[in-house]
Short mmCIF file of C-alpha atoms in Angstrom, two decimals:
data_model
loop_
_atom_site.label_atom_id
_atom_site.label_comp_id
_atom_site.label_asym_id
_atom_site.label_seq_id
_atom_site.Cartn_x
_atom_site.Cartn_y
_atom_site.Cartn_z
CA MET A 522 -22.19 -92.23 -40.11
CA ALA A 523 -19.44 -89.89 -41.30
CA PRO A 524 -16.37 -88.86 -39.31
CA SER A 525 -16.67 -85.43 -37.74
CA GLY A 526 -15.54 -82.73 -40.12
CA SER A 527 -15.24 -85.12 -43.09
CA ILE A 528 -16.07 -84.09 -46.63
CA LEU A 529 -18.41 -86.17 -48.73
CA VAL A 530 -18.19 -85.80 -52.48
CA ASP A 531 -19.98 -87.54 -55.36
CA GLU A 532 -19.74 -91.34 -54.73
CA ARG A 533 -19.63 -90.65 -50.98
CA VAL A 534 -15.85 -90.63 -50.89
CA THR A 535 -14.71 -89.68 -47.38
CA MET A 536 -11.58 -87.56 -47.00
CA GLY A 537 -9.73 -87.36 -43.67
CA ASP A 538 -9.46 -89.99 -40.96
CA ASP A 539 -11.36 -90.02 -37.69
CA THR A 540 -8.29 -89.20 -35.60
CA SER A 541 -7.41 -86.06 -37.54
CA ASN A 542 -11.01 -84.88 -37.49
CA ARG A 543 -11.27 -85.37 -33.74
CA ARG A 544 -8.09 -83.33 -33.31
CA ARG A 545 -9.65 -80.67 -35.50
CA ALA A 546 -12.76 -80.58 -33.30
CA ALA A 547 -10.69 -80.53 -30.11
CA ALA A 548 -8.59 -77.61 -31.32
CA ILE A 549 -11.62 -75.38 -31.66
CA GLY A 550 -12.22 -74.78 -27.96
CA THR A 551 -14.64 -71.89 -27.58
CA VAL A 552 -16.00 -71.43 -31.06
CA THR A 553 -16.97 -73.69 -34.00
CA VAL A 554 -16.24 -76.49 -36.41
CA ALA A 555 -17.43 -76.67 -40.02
CA VAL A 556 -18.77 -79.86 -41.56
CA LEU A 557 -19.19 -79.60 -45.33
CA ALA A 558 -21.07 -82.07 -47.53
CA LEU A 559 -20.98 -81.67 -51.32
CA MET A 560 -23.13 -84.24 -53.04
CA ALA A 561 -23.32 -85.51 -56.58
CA GLY A 562 -26.75 -83.92 -56.82
CA GLY A 563 -25.42 -80.61 -55.55
CA GLY A 564 -27.10 -80.52 -52.12
CA ILE A 565 -25.30 -79.11 -49.11
CA THR A 566 -26.70 -80.17 -45.76
CA GLY A 567 -25.38 -81.32 -42.43
CA ARG A 568 -25.73 -81.36 -38.67
CA ALA A 569 -23.26 -79.91 -36.22
CA ILE A 570 -20.84 -81.96 -34.21
CA GLY A 571 -22.17 -83.03 -30.82
CA GLN A 572 -20.56 -82.64 -27.44
CA ASP A 573 -20.82 -86.07 -25.83
CA ASP A 574 -17.27 -87.35 -26.17
CA ALA A 575 -15.18 -86.46 -23.13
CA SER A 576 -12.15 -88.26 -24.53
CA LEU A 577 -11.04 -85.12 -26.36
CA GLY A 578 -9.61 -83.65 -23.16
CA GLY A 579 -9.62 -80.16 -21.71
CA GLY A 580 -13.37 -80.26 -21.22
CA CYS A 581 -13.94 -79.90 -24.99
CA ALA A 582 -16.23 -82.54 -26.42
CA GLY A 583 -17.04 -83.73 -29.90
CA SER A 584 -18.64 -86.68 -31.59
CA GLU A 585 -19.46 -88.02 -34.99
CA ALA A 586 -22.12 -86.26 -37.04
CA ASP A 587 -24.76 -87.68 -39.36
CA VAL A 588 -24.65 -86.14 -42.83
CA ASP A 589 -27.81 -86.18 -44.92
CA ILE A 590 -27.29 -86.77 -48.65
CA PRO A 591 -30.20 -85.54 -50.79
CA ASP A 592 -31.03 -87.20 -54.09
CA GLU A 593 -32.20 -84.10 -55.92
CA THR A 594 -30.09 -81.40 -57.55
CA GLU A 595 -30.92 -78.94 -54.80
CA SER A 596 -28.12 -76.74 -53.49
CA GLN A 597 -28.41 -75.08 -50.12
CA ALA A 598 -25.71 -73.88 -47.77
CA ALA A 599 -26.54 -74.01 -44.07
CA PRO A 600 -24.52 -72.89 -41.06
CA LEU A 601 -22.52 -75.95 -40.01
CA ARG A 602 -20.90 -75.43 -36.66
CA ALA A 603 -20.66 -76.74 -33.13
CA THR A 604 -19.77 -74.97 -29.92
CA SER A 605 -17.54 -76.33 -27.16
CA PRO A 606 -17.17 -75.01 -23.62
CA PRO A 607 -14.05 -73.02 -22.70
CA LYS A 608 -11.03 -75.08 -21.71
CA CYS A 609 -10.12 -72.80 -18.79
CA ARG A 610 -10.81 -69.43 -17.27
CA PRO A 611 -8.86 -66.87 -19.37
CA THR A 612 -6.62 -64.22 -17.87
CA VAL A 613 -8.11 -60.80 -18.69
CA PHE A 614 -5.99 -57.78 -19.63
CA HIS A 615 -6.85 -54.27 -20.79
CA VAL A 616 -4.77 -52.23 -23.26
CA ALA A 617 -4.98 -48.50 -24.05
CA ALA A 618 -2.60 -46.77 -26.45
CA ASP A 619 -3.24 -43.30 -25.00
CA ARG A 620 -1.98 -44.23 -21.51
CA LYS A 621 0.80 -41.90 -20.35
CA ALA A 622 4.24 -43.32 -21.09
CA ASP A 623 5.54 -42.70 -17.56
CA GLU A 624 2.69 -44.60 -15.91
CA LYS A 625 3.32 -48.27 -15.21
CA GLY A 626 0.35 -50.36 -16.22
CA ASN A 627 -0.57 -53.76 -14.82
CA GLY A 628 -3.20 -54.75 -17.39
CA SER A 629 -6.18 -53.84 -15.26
CA LYS A 630 -8.98 -51.61 -16.56
CA ALA A 631 -7.77 -48.80 -14.28
CA ARG A 632 -4.09 -49.26 -15.23
CA PRO A 633 -4.05 -50.83 -18.71
CA TYR A 634 -0.99 -51.88 -20.65
CA GLN A 635 0.09 -49.53 -23.40
CA SER A 636 0.70 -52.18 -26.09
CA LEU A 637 -0.58 -55.55 -27.14
CA GLU A 638 2.96 -56.94 -26.92
CA GLN A 639 2.99 -56.10 -23.19
CA ALA A 640 -0.23 -58.02 -22.65
CA LEU A 641 1.04 -61.07 -24.56
CA ALA A 642 4.35 -60.99 -22.67
CA ALA A 643 2.52 -60.81 -19.36
CA GLY A 644 0.43 -63.81 -20.32
CA GLN A 645 3.55 -65.77 -21.16
CA LYS A 646 5.23 -64.78 -17.89
CA ARG A 647 2.18 -65.98 -15.93
CA ASN A 648 1.93 -69.12 -18.09
CA ALA A 649 -1.75 -68.27 -18.60
CA CYS A 650 -3.79 -71.05 -20.17
CA ALA A 651 -5.72 -68.45 -22.20
CA LEU A 652 -5.88 -64.67 -22.65
CA GLU A 653 -8.71 -62.22 -23.18
CA ILE A 654 -7.45 -58.76 -24.15
CA PHE A 655 -9.78 -55.75 -24.36
CA VAL A 656 -8.36 -52.96 -26.50
CA ALA A 657 -9.31 -49.29 -26.24
CA ALA A 658 -9.40 -46.93 -29.23
CA GLY A 659 -6.00 -46.11 -30.71
CA ARG A 660 -3.22 -47.35 -32.97
CA TYR A 661 -1.08 -50.32 -31.93
CA GLU A 662 2.21 -50.94 -33.73
CA GLY A 663 4.20 -54.17 -33.92
CA ALA A 664 3.92 -57.80 -34.98
CA LEU A 665 1.92 -60.16 -32.75
CA SER A 666 2.83 -63.81 -32.23
CA ILE A 667 0.01 -65.85 -30.67
CA THR A 668 1.18 -69.01 -28.88
CA ARG A 669 -1.73 -69.69 -26.50
CA PRO A 670 -5.54 -69.36 -26.85
CA THR A 671 -6.13 -65.61 -27.17
CA THR A 672 -9.02 -63.24 -27.79
CA VAL A 673 -8.26 -59.65 -28.87
CA GLU A 674 -11.38 -57.49 -28.82
CA GLY A 675 -11.50 -53.82 -29.78
CA THR A 676 -14.25 -51.27 -29.38
CA SER A 677 -14.77 -50.78 -33.12
CA MET A 678 -12.85 -51.47 -36.31
CA LEU A 679 -13.12 -47.71 -36.96
CA ASP A 680 -11.31 -46.91 -33.71
CA VAL A 681 -8.85 -49.74 -33.05
CA ILE A 682 -5.99 -50.03 -35.56
CA VAL A 683 -3.44 -52.83 -35.39
CA SER A 684 -0.39 -52.15 -37.54
CA GLY A 685 1.63 -55.36 -37.76
CA THR A 686 1.49 -58.99 -38.85
CA ILE A 687 -0.61 -61.26 -36.64
CA THR A 688 0.52 -64.90 -36.53
CA ASN A 689 -1.48 -67.73 -35.02
CA ARG A 690 1.11 -70.38 -34.16
CA ASP A 691 -0.98 -73.54 -33.93
CA THR A 692 -3.38 -72.38 -31.22
CA GLU A 693 -6.75 -70.61 -30.93
CA LEU A 694 -7.17 -66.94 -31.87
CA VAL A 695 -10.21 -64.67 -31.88
CA LEU A 696 -9.99 -61.16 -33.36
CA ARG A 697 -13.00 -58.90 -32.97
CA ASN A 698 -13.72 -55.25 -33.89
CA LEU A 699 -10.31 -54.38 -35.36
CA LEU A 700 -8.72 -52.73 -38.39
CA VAL A 701 -5.44 -54.33 -39.48
CA THR A 702 -3.60 -51.89 -41.71
CA SER A 703 -0.06 -53.13 -42.31
CA PHE A 704 2.19 -56.04 -41.58
CA GLU A 705 5.71 -57.34 -41.20
CA SER A 706 7.60 -57.92 -44.47
CA TYR A 707 10.21 -60.64 -44.80
CA GLY A 708 11.67 -59.38 -48.06
CA PRO A 709 11.50 -60.88 -51.56
CA ALA A 710 13.36 -64.07 -50.66
CA LYS A 711 10.71 -65.06 -48.10
CA CYS A 712 7.76 -63.23 -49.54
CA GLU A 713 5.54 -66.28 -49.14
CA HIS A 714 5.46 -65.53 -45.40
CA SER A 715 4.03 -62.01 -45.85
CA ALA A 716 0.42 -61.70 -44.69
CA ALA A 717 -1.71 -59.49 -42.48
CA LEU A 718 -2.93 -62.62 -40.68
CA ARG A 719 -1.15 -65.96 -40.96
CA ALA A 720 -2.43 -69.08 -39.19
CA TYR A 721 -0.75 -72.47 -39.39
CA GLY A 722 -0.61 -75.84 -37.69
CA SER A 723 -3.06 -78.74 -37.53
CA ARG A 724 -4.48 -77.56 -34.18
CA ASN A 725 -4.91 -73.89 -35.06
CA PHE A 726 -8.32 -72.24 -35.08
CA THR A 727 -8.93 -68.60 -36.03
CA LEU A 728 -12.13 -66.57 -35.73
CA LEU A 729 -12.45 -63.05 -37.17
CA GLU A 730 -15.56 -61.00 -36.40
CA HIS A 731 -16.08 -57.42 -37.63
CA VAL A 732 -12.50 -57.12 -38.89
CA GLU A 733 -11.12 -55.09 -41.80
CA ILE A 734 -7.73 -55.79 -43.37
CA ASN A 735 -6.41 -52.96 -45.50
CA SER A 736 -3.47 -52.82 -47.96
CA PRO A 737 -1.32 -55.77 -46.89
CA LYS A 738 1.40 -57.22 -49.09
CA GLY A 739 1.33 -60.87 -50.07
CA TYR A 740 -1.88 -62.19 -48.48
CA GLY A 741 -4.71 -60.72 -46.47
CA VAL A 742 -5.52 -63.96 -44.62
CA TYR A 743 -3.38 -67.10 -45.03
CA GLN A 744 -4.82 -70.26 -43.40
CA ASP A 745 -2.60 -73.36 -43.54
CA ARG A 746 -4.24 -76.42 -41.92
CA GLY A 747 -6.57 -76.14 -38.95
CA GLY A 748 -9.81 -74.16 -39.17
CA MET A 749 -11.08 -70.62 -39.66
CA VAL A 750 -14.34 -68.69 -39.37
CA LEU A 751 -14.75 -65.23 -40.95
CA GLU A 752 -17.84 -63.22 -40.03
CA ASP A 753 -18.33 -59.70 -41.37
CA VAL A 754 -14.77 -59.42 -42.67
CA ALA A 755 -13.43 -57.11 -45.40
CA VAL A 756 -10.05 -57.50 -47.12
CA HIS A 757 -8.96 -54.60 -49.32
CA ASN A 758 -6.11 -53.93 -51.76
CA VAL A 759 -3.73 -56.85 -51.26
CA SER A 760 -0.57 -56.28 -53.31
CA GLY A 761 1.75 -58.94 -54.71
CA CYS A 762 5.30 -59.82 -53.70
CA VAL A 763 8.43 -59.98 -55.80
CA GLY A 764 9.53 -63.61 -55.94
CA ASP A 765 6.11 -65.06 -55.12
CA PRO A 766 3.89 -65.18 -58.23
CA GLY A 767 1.09 -66.80 -56.24
CA SER A 768 0.80 -63.87 -53.82
CA GLY A 769 -1.57 -60.89 -54.02
CA VAL A 770 -4.42 -63.01 -52.59
CA GLY A 771 -7.22 -61.74 -50.36
CA VAL A 772 -8.01 -65.01 -48.54
CA PHE A 773 -6.03 -68.24 -48.93
CA VAL A 774 -7.18 -71.59 -47.49
CA GLY A 775 -4.93 -74.61 -48.01
CA GLY A 776 -3.08 -77.55 -46.52
CA GLY A 777 -6.28 -79.42 -45.66
CA ALA A 778 -7.73 -76.49 -43.69
CA TRP A 779 -11.45 -75.85 -43.39
CA ALA A 780 -13.06 -72.42 -43.45
CA GLU A 781 -16.53 -71.02 -42.91
CA VAL A 782 -17.45 -67.50 -44.05
CA SER A 783 -20.39 -65.16 -43.65
CA HIS A 784 -20.49 -61.64 -45.12
CA LEU A 785 -17.00 -61.64 -46.60
CA GLN A 786 -15.87 -58.84 -48.92
CA VAL A 787 -12.62 -58.96 -50.88
CA HIS A 788 -11.74 -55.91 -52.99
CA GLY A 789 -8.78 -54.96 -55.16
CA SER A 790 -6.56 -58.04 -54.78
CA LYS A 791 -3.55 -57.93 -57.08
CA SER A 792 -3.76 -61.58 -58.14
CA ARG A 793 -6.76 -63.57 -56.80
CA GLY A 794 -9.60 -62.80 -54.44
CA VAL A 795 -10.18 -66.15 -52.69
CA VAL A 796 -8.06 -69.29 -53.13
CA VAL A 797 -9.07 -72.75 -51.86
CA MET A 798 -6.40 -75.28 -52.72
CA GLY A 799 -5.43 -78.89 -52.03
CA PRO A 800 -6.96 -82.20 -50.95
CA GLY A 801 -8.96 -82.07 -47.74
CA THR A 802 -9.33 -78.27 -47.96
CA SER A 803 -12.88 -76.92 -47.77
CA LEU A 804 -14.77 -73.63 -47.77
CA ALA A 805 -18.44 -73.18 -46.87
CA GLY A 806 -20.62 -70.17 -46.20
CA THR A 807 -22.81 -67.41 -47.52
CA ASP A 808 -22.83 -63.79 -48.72
CA VAL A 809 -19.48 -63.28 -50.43
CA GLU A 810 -18.55 -60.27 -52.57
CA ILE A 811 -15.36 -60.18 -54.62
CA ASN A 812 -14.59 -57.28 -56.91
CA ASP A 813 -11.82 -55.61 -58.87
CA THR A 814 -9.38 -58.55 -58.85
CA ARG A 815 -6.38 -57.53 -60.96
CA ALA A 816 -3.90 -59.38 -63.14
CA MET A 817 -0.28 -59.60 -62.00
CA GLY A 818 2.26 -59.43 -64.82
CA GLY A 819 2.70 -62.61 -66.84
CA ASP A 820 1.05 -64.86 -64.23
CA ARG A 821 -1.82 -66.50 -66.14
CA GLU A 822 -3.36 -67.69 -62.87
CA SER A 823 -4.06 -64.14 -61.75
CA GLY A 824 -6.97 -61.79 -62.21
CA ILE A 825 -9.25 -64.55 -60.81
CA GLY A 826 -12.03 -63.87 -58.32
CA ILE A 827 -12.34 -67.42 -56.88
CA HIS A 828 -9.67 -70.04 -57.58
CA VAL A 829 -10.30 -73.65 -56.48
CA GLY A 830 -8.07 -76.63 -57.24
CA GLY A 831 -6.12 -79.69 -56.21
CA GLY A 832 -9.14 -81.61 -54.90
CA ALA A 833 -10.52 -78.81 -52.69
CA GLN A 834 -14.26 -78.57 -51.93
CA VAL A 835 -16.40 -75.40 -51.94
CA GLY A 836 -20.05 -74.95 -51.00
CA LEU A 837 -21.36 -71.36 -50.96
CA GLU A 838 -24.51 -69.36 -51.55
CA ASN A 839 -25.13 -65.73 -52.53
CA VAL A 840 -21.83 -64.95 -54.21
CA THR A 841 -21.09 -61.94 -56.43
CA VAL A 842 -17.86 -61.59 -58.43
CA THR A 843 -17.44 -58.33 -60.33
CA ALA A 844 -14.74 -56.82 -62.54
CA SER A 845 -12.14 -59.59 -62.49
CA ALA A 846 -9.27 -58.94 -64.90
CA SER A 847 -9.47 -62.52 -66.20
CA GLN A 848 -11.99 -64.88 -64.58
CA GLY A 849 -14.75 -64.88 -61.99
CA LEU A 850 -14.35 -68.56 -61.04
CA ASP A 851 -11.65 -71.05 -62.01
CA ALA A 852 -12.02 -74.67 -60.80
CA HIS A 853 -9.53 -77.31 -61.86
CA GLY A 854 -8.16 -80.72 -60.98
CA SER A 855 -9.58 -84.16 -60.35
CA GLY A 856 -11.55 -84.32 -57.11
CA THR A 857 -12.23 -80.57 -57.06
CA SER A 858 -15.91 -79.84 -56.47
CA VAL A 859 -17.63 -76.44 -56.35
CA ALA A 860 -21.31 -75.90 -55.55
CA ILE A 861 -22.52 -72.29 -55.48
CA GLU A 862 -26.19 -71.44 -55.14
CA ASN A 863 -26.91 -67.97 -56.53
CA LEU A 864 -23.65 -66.98 -58.23
CA THR A 865 -23.36 -63.76 -60.24
CA VAL A 866 -20.26 -63.08 -62.34
CA THR A 867 -20.11 -59.80 -64.25
CA SER A 868 -17.58 -57.77 -66.24
CA THR A 869 -14.69 -60.19 -66.62
CA GLY A 870 -11.80 -59.20 -68.87
CA ARG A 871 -9.11 -60.88 -70.91
CA HIS A 872 -5.77 -61.55 -69.23
CA PRO A 873 -3.08 -59.36 -70.82
CA SER A 874 -0.78 -62.39 -71.32
CA GLN A 875 -3.43 -64.51 -73.04
CA PRO A 876 -2.09 -65.58 -76.45
CA GLY A 877 -3.72 -64.37 -79.62
CA GLY A 878 -4.84 -66.41 -82.59
CA PRO A 879 -7.87 -68.65 -83.17
CA GLY A 880 -9.14 -71.04 -80.53
CA ILE A 881 -9.86 -71.00 -76.83
CA PRO A 882 -6.85 -71.23 -74.49
CA ALA A 883 -7.01 -71.95 -70.78
CA HIS A 884 -8.16 -69.14 -68.47
CA SER A 885 -10.62 -67.83 -71.06
CA GLY A 886 -13.91 -68.44 -69.24
CA ALA A 887 -15.67 -66.09 -66.84
CA VAL A 888 -16.65 -69.36 -65.13
CA GLU A 889 -14.19 -72.09 -66.12
CA VAL A 890 -14.14 -75.76 -65.07
CA ARG A 891 -11.34 -78.00 -66.29
CA GLU A 892 -9.18 -81.06 -65.75
CA GLY A 893 -11.80 -83.20 -64.05
CA ALA A 894 -13.29 -80.57 -61.71
CA VAL A 895 -17.07 -80.39 -61.17
CA PHE A 896 -19.19 -77.23 -60.76
CA ARG A 897 -22.88 -77.08 -59.85
CA SER A 898 -25.35 -74.23 -59.60
CA SER A 899 -29.12 -73.90 -59.91
CA LEU A 900 -29.06 -70.09 -59.87
CA LEU A 901 -26.33 -68.60 -62.06
CA ARG A 902 -25.90 -65.32 -63.92
CA ILE A 903 -22.91 -64.52 -66.13
CA GLN A 904 -22.90 -61.15 -67.89
CA ASP A 905 -20.44 -59.06 -69.87
CA SER A 906 -17.60 -61.56 -70.24
CA ALA A 907 -14.65 -61.17 -72.56
CA PHE A 908 -14.11 -64.35 -74.61
CA VAL A 909 -16.25 -67.15 -73.03
CA GLY A 910 -18.98 -66.94 -70.41
CA LEU A 911 -19.20 -70.59 -69.24
CA LEU A 912 -16.36 -72.94 -70.21
CA ALA A 913 -15.79 -76.66 -69.57
CA PHE A 914 -12.79 -78.46 -71.05
CA GLU A 915 -10.35 -81.30 -70.48
CA GLU A 916 -13.14 -83.33 -68.87
CA GLY A 917 -14.35 -80.54 -66.61
CA VAL A 918 -18.07 -80.88 -65.82
CA VAL A 919 -20.71 -78.15 -65.35
CA TYR A 920 -24.24 -78.76 -64.07
CA ALA A 921 -26.20 -75.51 -64.47
CA ARG A 922 -29.72 -76.75 -63.88
CA GLY A 923 -32.19 -74.03 -63.04
CA ARG A 924 -35.07 -75.01 -60.80
CA GLY A 925 -38.68 -73.92 -60.81
CA ALA A 926 -41.19 -73.34 -63.60
CA GLU A 927 -40.01 -73.07 -67.19
CA CYS A 928 -38.77 -69.56 -67.86
CA ILE A 929 -39.57 -69.64 -71.60
CA VAL A 930 -43.22 -69.11 -72.52
CA ALA A 931 -44.36 -68.71 -76.14
CA GLU A 932 -40.70 -68.31 -77.22
CA GLN A 933 -40.24 -65.41 -74.85
CA VAL A 934 -38.41 -65.09 -71.53
CA ARG A 935 -40.85 -64.98 -68.66
CA ALA A 936 -40.88 -61.85 -66.48
CA GLY A 937 -38.23 -62.27 -63.82
CA GLY A 938 -35.84 -64.02 -66.19
CA CYS A 939 -34.31 -67.49 -66.16
CA PRO A 940 -32.43 -69.05 -63.25
CA ILE A 941 -29.49 -69.79 -65.57
CA THR A 942 -28.46 -66.77 -67.65
CA VAL A 943 -25.37 -66.12 -69.80
CA VAL A 944 -25.59 -62.85 -71.71
CA ASP A 945 -23.30 -60.35 -73.46
CA SER A 946 -20.32 -62.58 -74.23
CA ARG A 947 -17.84 -60.43 -76.13
CA THR A 948 -14.97 -60.95 -78.51
CA SER A 949 -11.74 -59.53 -77.16
CA PRO A 950 -9.15 -59.66 -79.94
CA SER A 951 -5.47 -59.48 -79.08
CA THR A 952 -5.02 -57.12 -82.03
CA PRO A 953 -7.57 -54.72 -83.55
CA GLY A 954 -9.69 -56.42 -86.17
CA ALA A 955 -8.52 -59.95 -85.27
CA ASN A 956 -10.92 -62.82 -84.61
CA ASP A 957 -9.48 -64.84 -81.75
CA GLY A 958 -12.47 -67.12 -81.34
CA GLY A 959 -14.08 -65.40 -78.35
CA GLY A 960 -17.60 -64.09 -77.91
CA ILE A 961 -19.06 -67.48 -76.88
CA ALA A 962 -21.66 -67.88 -74.13
CA ALA A 963 -21.20 -71.58 -73.23
CA ALA A 964 -18.47 -73.86 -74.62
CA ALA A 965 -17.81 -77.55 -74.00
CA ILE A 966 -14.47 -78.30 -75.62
CA ALA A 967 -11.62 -80.79 -75.35
CA GLY A 968 -13.80 -83.40 -73.65
CA GLY A 969 -15.65 -80.96 -71.36
CA ARG A 970 -19.30 -81.48 -70.41
CA ILE A 971 -22.01 -78.86 -69.80
CA GLU A 972 -25.63 -79.45 -68.82
CA LEU A 973 -27.98 -76.45 -69.10
CA GLN A 974 -31.59 -76.42 -67.96
CA ASN A 975 -34.10 -73.59 -67.71
CA PHE A 976 -31.72 -71.08 -69.24
CA GLU A 977 -31.32 -67.98 -71.36
CA ILE A 978 -28.32 -67.31 -73.61
CA ALA A 979 -28.30 -63.99 -75.45
CA ARG A 980 -26.19 -61.47 -77.34
CA ALA A 981 -23.06 -63.56 -77.89
CA ASP A 982 -20.72 -61.87 -80.35
CA LEU A 983 -20.00 -65.21 -82.05
CA ALA A 984 -21.92 -68.23 -80.71
CA GLY A 985 -24.41 -69.02 -77.99
CA LEU A 986 -23.33 -72.67 -77.65
CA MET A 987 -20.14 -74.40 -78.78
CA ILE A 988 -19.13 -78.09 -78.80
CA SER A 989 -15.74 -79.12 -80.13
CA GLY A 990 -12.59 -81.18 -79.60
CA ARG A 991 -11.63 -84.36 -77.75
CA SER A 992 -9.67 -84.27 -74.51
CA SER A 993 -6.04 -85.35 -74.32
CA ALA A 994 -7.34 -88.74 -73.11
CA GLY A 995 -9.74 -89.01 -76.06
CA ALA A 996 -13.01 -88.07 -74.29
CA ILE A 997 -15.56 -86.39 -76.55
CA PRO A 998 -17.20 -83.10 -75.48
CA GLN A 999 -20.84 -83.10 -74.43
CA LEU A 1000 -23.36 -80.28 -74.22
CA VAL A 1001 -26.91 -80.99 -73.11
CA ALA A 1002 -29.42 -78.13 -73.29
CA ARG A 1003 -33.04 -78.39 -72.13
CA ARG A 1004 -35.85 -75.86 -71.63
CA GLY A 1005 -34.14 -72.67 -72.71
CA ILE A 1006 -33.62 -70.01 -75.34
CA VAL A 1007 -30.64 -68.89 -77.45
CA HIS A 1008 -31.23 -65.57 -79.14
CA HIS A 1009 -29.65 -62.49 -80.72
CA SER A 1010 -26.25 -64.11 -81.33
CA ILE A 1011 -24.27 -64.47 -84.54
CA ILE A 1012 -24.61 -68.25 -84.34
CA GLY A 1013 -27.00 -70.11 -82.08
CA ALA A 1014 -24.92 -73.29 -81.76
CA SER A 1015 -21.55 -74.15 -83.31
CA VAL A 1016 -20.40 -77.75 -83.65
CA GLY A 1017 -16.71 -78.35 -84.38
CA ARG A 1018 -15.68 -80.28 -87.47
CA ASP A 1019 -14.31 -83.08 -85.27
CA VAL A 1020 -17.72 -83.70 -83.67
CA ASP A 1021 -20.58 -85.56 -85.37
CA VAL A 1022 -23.26 -82.90 -85.73
CA ASN A 1023 -25.97 -85.55 -86.10
CA GLN A 1024 -25.12 -86.95 -82.66
CA VAL A 1025 -25.00 -83.54 -81.04
CA VAL A 1026 -28.08 -81.84 -82.42
CA ASN A 1027 -30.62 -83.90 -80.46
CA SER A 1028 -28.94 -82.98 -77.18
CA ILE A 1029 -29.36 -79.23 -77.72
CA ILE A 1030 -32.95 -78.94 -79.01
CA ASP A 1031 -35.05 -80.38 -76.17
CA ARG A 1032 -37.57 -77.54 -75.67
CA VAL A 1033 -34.84 -75.03 -76.65
CA VAL A 1034 -35.84 -72.01 -78.74
CA TYR A 1035 -33.32 -70.60 -81.24
CA ARG A 1036 -34.50 -67.16 -82.28
CA ASP A 1037 -33.12 -63.98 -83.87
CA ASN A 1038 -29.67 -65.45 -84.52
CA ARG A 1039 -27.98 -64.87 -87.87
CA ARG A 1040 -27.60 -68.63 -88.12
CA ASN A 1041 -29.09 -71.12 -85.66
CA LEU A 1042 -26.65 -73.98 -86.28
CA SER A 1043 -23.18 -74.05 -87.83
CA SER A 1044 -20.61 -76.83 -88.11
CA GLU A 1045 -18.13 -74.83 -90.18
CA THR A 1046 -18.06 -71.15 -89.29
CA LEU A 1047 -16.00 -71.09 -86.10
CA PRO A 1048 -12.42 -72.37 -85.85
CA VAL A 1049 -11.75 -75.56 -83.91
CA PRO A 1050 -10.66 -74.52 -80.39
CA ARG A 1051 -7.21 -75.33 -79.14
CA ARG A 1052 -5.67 -75.82 -75.72
#
């Protein structure tokens, strides 16, 4: 029996105590709670929190949930949520921007308020336990500070425009059918506070449904503690802030917060598309598109589609990351676990500040797992990557085990392709004519570990597979390849001079076809990678 809202990872380590999880469930009120389970085998299952514990107060109930841990390497993301009854009857207001300025509104449908600030102020004056605000078509200027459970519902995100920062101050907030176009700026000295929507506090819960956020500065959505659900949400063109190199992020989840997403699109972020950071922080959901994530100056941790670290947990399915300036996915740090079923990463570039010279520096992989993080996928496609397609180093671990029937028949790829595919890995020299060691499909270096099963690797400018270098703690790299094909690359597999080729070769030939490569195996051609 796991505590409600806990996160189970690998050896069934439970993060978060029962008290904090019960507070998390109680804070949700009218909407949902996410329960995420990431198992050593890669499965993601769970049952929603029940409603039989009246001790939570306010009429909102919650109880412990059973979490099912599968033994197989099967990844599936399911909706994980529970619904609680409302805590009280909300006070209802109506707002219409086109109301005549000389007419005094009272918040009724016949005499609506002219601004959202008026409705919030009226709720405070009445000491309303909760607010429900219906917003007519129009543009509404000004920052909104939410201090009590509040729902703001527009007619359509094409018709209702909110121009101002929205802050959830440790309460419950629902935004529905809105376009948020601009926000309050605190200036360079406090740029970390700039966001279109900022939610903080251990009791906060935020739900966005059918919401578009366009051209904010700093962050599109910033969730610090508490919980968040995003359904049919688009975040476009987030710019960075002077003085905050970590800004320019579409969606940020941190501080032990949990988040659940469905149909999320993040486009044109200046630094990173989605960030999930810190112990106890989790993200679960389905149908995520991230594209055109740009690099910001000399910040090496920019140009990243999905950035996960510090012990955070991610379980997603149906994710597409396209045209990132540097990386599609970067997972790092001990305790960090990422499971994505059906991940496609295409057209990643090389960060402009990446050093030249031979070897493979950090932030070189389209999908990169390092420093003890673990990544799992049974349906993965990486295409058109500059430098390295799939990279594990400094004891990062990748399990890319495709399910189903073998995709290689008579040394050919079966129609429909392989569930694990890494193709078109390109060299991207820092200077014309230079060989900086890129153009590698899958590399386990500096103590990293990769397991490939039911895979195709093709058209790597230098090497299909690479194994080289011990970690800083002395761990040797490992690359296990089964039931696959490596073809049309300069070198099929490259083994570094510091690795015993006789020990490695048996781990990369189990029903693996090497065909149409200039050389199938080399232990000398490529330079030893460096950190």
